[in-house]
PDB file of C-alpha atoms in Angstrom:
ATOM      1  CA  UNK X  83     -24.109   4.428  -2.893  1.00 62.00           C
ATOM      2  CA  UNK X  84     -22.499   3.028   0.238  1.00 73.00           C
ATOM      3  CA  UNK X  85     -19.555   4.695   1.981  1.00 69.00           C
ATOM      4  CA  UNK X  86     -17.186   1.899   2.975  1.00 69.00           C
ATOM      5  CA  UNK X  87     -14.481   4.094   4.499  1.00 69.00           C
ATOM      6  CA  UNK X  88     -14.166   7.791   5.203  1.00 70.00           C
ATOM      7  CA  UNK X  89     -11.204   9.710   6.623  1.00 75.00           C
ATOM      8  CA  UNK X  90      -9.868  13.197   6.003  1.00 75.00           C
ATOM      9  CA  UNK X  91      -7.561  11.778   3.277  1.00 77.00           C
ATOM     10  CA  UNK X  92      -9.233   8.670   1.884  1.00 79.00           C
ATOM     11  CA  UNK X  93     -12.764   7.655   0.904  1.00 80.00           C
ATOM     12  CA  UNK X  94     -14.044   4.411  -0.574  1.00 80.00           C
ATOM     13  CA  UNK X  95     -17.472   4.535  -2.198  1.00 80.00           C
ATOM     14  CA  UNK X  96     -19.326   1.465  -3.394  1.00 81.00           C
ATOM     15  CA  UNK X  97     -22.103   1.458  -5.952  1.00 77.00           C
ATOM     16  CA  UNK X  98     -23.863  -1.889  -5.423  1.00 69.00           C
ATOM     17  CA  UNK X  99     -24.695  -2.763  -9.006  1.00 69.00           C
ATOM     18  CA  UNK X 100     -22.845  -6.040  -9.394  1.00 60.00           C
ATOM     19  CA  UNK X 101     -23.632  -9.428  -7.936  1.00 70.00           C
ATOM     20  CA  UNK X 102     -19.984 -10.168  -7.183  1.00 76.00           C
ATOM     21  CA  UNK X 103     -18.604  -7.939  -4.416  1.00 80.00           C
ATOM     22  CA  UNK X 104     -15.052  -6.668  -4.669  1.00 88.00           C
ATOM     23  CA  UNK X 105     -12.543  -8.054  -2.194  1.00 91.00           C
ATOM     24  CA  UNK X 106     -10.317  -5.383  -0.650  1.00 93.00           C
ATOM     25  CA  UNK X 107      -7.313  -5.884   1.614  1.00 94.00           C
ATOM     26  CA  UNK X 108      -6.064  -3.057   3.852  1.00 93.00           C
ATOM     27  CA  UNK X 109      -2.788  -2.610   5.693  1.00 92.00           C
ATOM     28  CA  UNK X 110      -0.862   0.235   7.285  1.00 88.00           C
ATOM     29  CA  UNK X 111       2.174   0.982   9.408  1.00 88.00           C
ATOM     30  CA  UNK X 112       4.434  -1.881   8.366  1.00 89.00           C
ATOM     31  CA  UNK X 113       7.529   0.346   8.686  1.00 86.00           C
ATOM     32  CA  UNK X 114       9.667  -1.732   6.324  1.00 88.00           C
ATOM     33  CA  UNK X 115      13.415  -0.999   6.377  1.00 85.00           C
ATOM     34  CA  UNK X 116      13.224   0.300   9.942  1.00 81.00           C
ATOM     35  CA  UNK X 117      16.562   0.608  11.729  1.00 80.00           C
ATOM     36  CA  UNK X 118      15.059  -1.403  14.622  1.00 75.00           C
ATOM     37  CA  UNK X 119      17.506   0.170  17.059  1.00 72.00           C
ATOM     38  CA  UNK X 120      15.342  -0.174  20.164  1.00 75.00           C
ATOM     39  CA  UNK X 121      16.419  -3.077  22.369  1.00 80.00           C
ATOM     40  CA  UNK X 122      17.467  -5.360  19.510  1.00 83.00           C
ATOM     41  CA  UNK X 123      20.927  -6.621  18.720  1.00 86.00           C
ATOM     42  CA  UNK X 124      22.217  -5.960  15.217  1.00 84.00           C
ATOM     43  CA  UNK X 125      21.471  -9.548  14.165  1.00 87.00           C
ATOM     44  CA  UNK X 126      17.990  -9.454  15.703  1.00 85.00           C
ATOM     45  CA  UNK X 127      17.257  -6.140  13.945  1.00 82.00           C
ATOM     46  CA  UNK X 128      18.252  -7.622  10.580  1.00 84.00           C
ATOM     47  CA  UNK X 129      16.085 -10.686  11.236  1.00 88.00           C
ATOM     48  CA  UNK X 130      13.097  -8.498  12.221  1.00 87.00           C
ATOM     49  CA  UNK X 131      13.480  -6.314   9.100  1.00 85.00           C
ATOM     50  CA  UNK X 132      13.504  -9.464   6.962  1.00 89.00           C
ATOM     51  CA  UNK X 133      10.421 -10.817   8.796  1.00 91.00           C
ATOM     52  CA  UNK X 134       8.474  -7.626   8.102  1.00 91.00           C
ATOM     53  CA  UNK X 135       9.393  -7.649   4.425  1.00 92.00           C
ATOM     54  CA  UNK X 136       8.448 -11.331   4.178  1.00 95.00           C
ATOM     55  CA  UNK X 137       5.131 -10.586   5.911  1.00 95.00           C
ATOM     56  CA  UNK X 138       4.322  -7.972   3.271  1.00 96.00           C
ATOM     57  CA  UNK X 139       5.214 -10.486   0.558  1.00 96.00           C
ATOM     58  CA  UNK X 140       2.925 -13.080   2.159  1.00 97.00           C
ATOM     59  CA  UNK X 141       0.109 -10.524   2.338  1.00 97.00           C
ATOM     60  CA  UNK X 142       0.403  -9.980  -1.409  1.00 98.00           C
ATOM     61  CA  UNK X 143       0.506 -13.738  -2.052  1.00 97.00           C
ATOM     62  CA  UNK X 144      -2.603 -14.120   0.113  1.00 98.00           C
ATOM     63  CA  UNK X 145      -4.315 -11.390  -1.897  1.00 98.00           C
ATOM     64  CA  UNK X 146      -3.391 -13.061  -5.184  1.00 98.00           C
ATOM     65  CA  UNK X 147      -4.567 -16.482  -3.983  1.00 98.00           C
ATOM     66  CA  UNK X 148      -7.879 -15.196  -2.651  1.00 97.00           C
ATOM     67  CA  UNK X 149      -9.163 -12.987  -5.432  1.00 95.00           C
ATOM     68  CA  UNK X 150      -8.343  -9.674  -3.764  1.00 96.00           C
ATOM     69  CA  UNK X 151      -8.655  -6.961  -6.407  1.00 96.00           C
ATOM     70  CA  UNK X 152      -7.686  -3.878  -4.397  1.00 96.00           C
ATOM     71  CA  UNK X 153      -4.898  -3.619  -1.836  1.00 96.00           C
ATOM     72  CA  UNK X 154      -4.901  -0.422   0.216  1.00 94.00           C
ATOM     73  CA  UNK X 155      -1.677   0.650   1.902  1.00 92.00           C
ATOM     74  CA  UNK X 156      -2.696   3.447   4.252  1.00 87.00           C
ATOM     75  CA  UNK X 157       0.648   4.937   5.143  1.00 80.00           C
ATOM     76  CA  UNK X 158       4.027   4.112   6.584  1.00 82.00           C
ATOM     77  CA  UNK X 159       4.909   1.154   4.395  1.00 86.00           C
ATOM     78  CA  UNK X 160       8.469   2.337   5.019  1.00 86.00           C
ATOM     79  CA  UNK X 161       9.897   3.676   8.248  1.00 80.00           C
ATOM     80  CA  UNK X 162      11.729   6.629   6.721  1.00 73.00           C
ATOM     81  CA  UNK X 163      12.136   8.482   3.459  1.00 73.00           C
ATOM     82  CA  UNK X 164      15.577   6.879   3.111  1.00 80.00           C
ATOM     83  CA  UNK X 165      15.133   3.244   2.115  1.00 84.00           C
ATOM     84  CA  UNK X 166      17.868   1.031   0.651  1.00 86.00           C
ATOM     85  CA  UNK X 167      17.476   0.695  -3.133  1.00 90.00           C
ATOM     86  CA  UNK X 168      17.544  -3.107  -2.815  1.00 91.00           C
ATOM     87  CA  UNK X 169      14.427  -2.957  -0.604  1.00 90.00           C
ATOM     88  CA  UNK X 170      12.696  -0.439  -2.862  1.00 91.00           C
ATOM     89  CA  UNK X 171      13.398  -2.579  -5.930  1.00 94.00           C
ATOM     90  CA  UNK X 172      12.132  -5.739  -4.201  1.00 94.00           C
ATOM     91  CA  UNK X 173       8.868  -4.098  -3.069  1.00 94.00           C
ATOM     92  CA  UNK X 174       8.309  -2.374  -6.422  1.00 95.00           C
ATOM     93  CA  UNK X 175       8.904  -5.607  -8.356  1.00 96.00           C
ATOM     94  CA  UNK X 176       6.650  -7.517  -5.941  1.00 97.00           C
ATOM     95  CA  UNK X 177       3.803  -5.100  -6.646  1.00 97.00           C
ATOM     96  CA  UNK X 178       4.448  -5.084 -10.407  1.00 98.00           C
ATOM     97  CA  UNK X 179       4.498  -8.901 -10.484  1.00 98.00           C
ATOM     98  CA  UNK X 180       0.892  -8.943  -9.238  1.00 98.00           C
ATOM     99  CA  UNK X 181      -0.770  -7.015 -12.043  1.00 97.00           C
ATOM    100  CA  UNK X 182      -4.181  -8.497 -11.184  1.00 97.00           C
ATOM    101  CA  UNK X 183      -4.222  -6.472  -7.974  1.00 98.00           C
ATOM    102  CA  UNK X 184      -4.474  -2.683  -7.903  1.00 98.00           C
ATOM    103  CA  UNK X 185      -2.495  -1.148  -5.039  1.00 97.00           C
ATOM    104  CA  UNK X 186      -3.687   2.187  -3.621  1.00 95.00           C
ATOM    105  CA  UNK X 187      -1.034   3.977  -1.606  1.00 90.00           C
ATOM    106  CA  UNK X 188      -1.255   6.911   0.794  1.00 86.00           C
ATOM    107  CA  UNK X 189       2.011   8.064   2.326  1.00 81.00           C
ATOM    108  CA  UNK X 190       2.361   8.151   6.077  1.00 72.00           C
ATOM    109  CA  UNK X 191       4.178  10.556   8.333  1.00 64.00           C
ATOM    110  CA  UNK X 192       7.331   8.415   8.350  1.00 56.00           C
ATOM    111  CA  UNK X 193       8.136   8.338   4.641  1.00 63.00           C
ATOM    112  CA  UNK X 194       6.579  11.699   3.757  1.00 61.00           C
ATOM    113  CA  UNK X 195       5.025  12.469   0.373  1.00 60.00           C
ATOM    114  CA  UNK X 196       7.957  11.235  -1.651  1.00 66.00           C
ATOM    115  CA  UNK X 197       7.257   7.559  -2.332  1.00 69.00           C
ATOM    116  CA  UNK X 198       6.901   8.212  -6.059  1.00 69.00           C
ATOM    117  CA  UNK X 199      10.352   9.823  -6.086  1.00 75.00           C
ATOM    118  CA  UNK X 200      11.862   7.016  -3.985  1.00 79.00           C
ATOM    119  CA  UNK X 201      10.728   4.084  -6.124  1.00 85.00           C
ATOM    120  CA  UNK X 202      12.896   2.952  -9.044  1.00 88.00           C
ATOM    121  CA  UNK X 203       9.688   3.011 -11.137  1.00 91.00           C
ATOM    122  CA  UNK X 204       5.939   3.200 -10.487  1.00 93.00           C
ATOM    123  CA  UNK X 205       4.192   0.016 -11.640  1.00 96.00           C
ATOM    124  CA  UNK X 206       0.986   0.403 -13.663  1.00 97.00           C
ATOM    125  CA  UNK X 207      -0.989  -1.278 -10.861  1.00 98.00           C
ATOM    126  CA  UNK X 208       0.209   1.149  -8.151  1.00 96.00           C
ATOM    127  CA  UNK X 209      -1.929   4.241  -7.580  1.00 95.00           C
ATOM    128  CA  UNK X 210      -0.197   7.079  -5.734  1.00 91.00           C
ATOM    129  CA  UNK X 211      -2.299   9.980  -4.537  1.00 88.00           C
ATOM    130  CA  UNK X 212      -1.208  13.610  -4.849  1.00 84.00           C
ATOM    131  CA  UNK X 213      -1.950  16.834  -2.995  1.00 85.00           C
ATOM    132  CA  UNK X 214      -5.322  17.207  -4.737  1.00 89.00           C
ATOM    133  CA  UNK X 215      -8.218  14.772  -4.473  1.00 90.00           C
ATOM    134  CA  UNK X 216      -8.103  12.123  -7.184  1.00 91.00           C
ATOM    135  CA  UNK X 217     -10.643   9.420  -7.978  1.00 92.00           C
ATOM    136  CA  UNK X 218     -10.039   5.938  -9.307  1.00 93.00           C
ATOM    137  CA  UNK X 219     -12.907   3.668 -10.277  1.00 92.00           C
ATOM    138  CA  UNK X 220     -12.403  -0.064 -10.138  1.00 93.00           C
ATOM    139  CA  UNK X 221     -15.513  -2.013 -11.081  1.00 89.00           C
ATOM    140  CA  UNK X 222     -18.273  -0.728  -8.780  1.00 86.00           C
ATOM    141  CA  UNK X 223     -15.962   0.927  -6.231  1.00 89.00           C
ATOM    142  CA  UNK X 224     -14.440   4.385  -6.309  1.00 91.00           C
ATOM    143  CA  UNK X 225     -11.251   5.034  -4.361  1.00 92.00           C
ATOM    144  CA  UNK X 226     -10.734   8.728  -3.554  1.00 91.00           C
ATOM    145  CA  UNK X 227      -7.620  10.057  -1.890  1.00 88.00           C
ATOM    146  CA  UNK X 228      -5.199  12.903  -1.365  1.00 87.00           C
ATOM    147  CA  UNK X 229      -1.983  13.470   0.501  1.00 82.00           C
ATOM    148  CA  UNK X 230      -1.980  15.921   3.395  1.00 74.00           C
TER     149      UNK X 230
END
């Protein structure tokens, strides 16, 4: 067993039994739907919000094009717990449309532990962690996580 990542809330364990390693992509702190009120005009804030959302979309397209099987979002995908439904729907559909990738999501301090309640639905390929440790095996890798 090899420990690939260890924090107080998330652990990735690998059991090297397969010849083909799993490709994993990691991101955090994108802060989508941020108000962007600091030193940006209203138009510039809208443009920056759109850029961030497009960047997340491009990350998923990169993952799909490069055989990434697991996509870890380690907190603060959104900037607050109050995200416009249009944005939530777009992100949720984007994840659901890439069923070949499993997304593992830990909430950050900005959106709190309520992502599952915020989303219009939870796609089958989106793993949300709860207050107790849970374990999800994907091929030869085990993803372990908990909120708080």
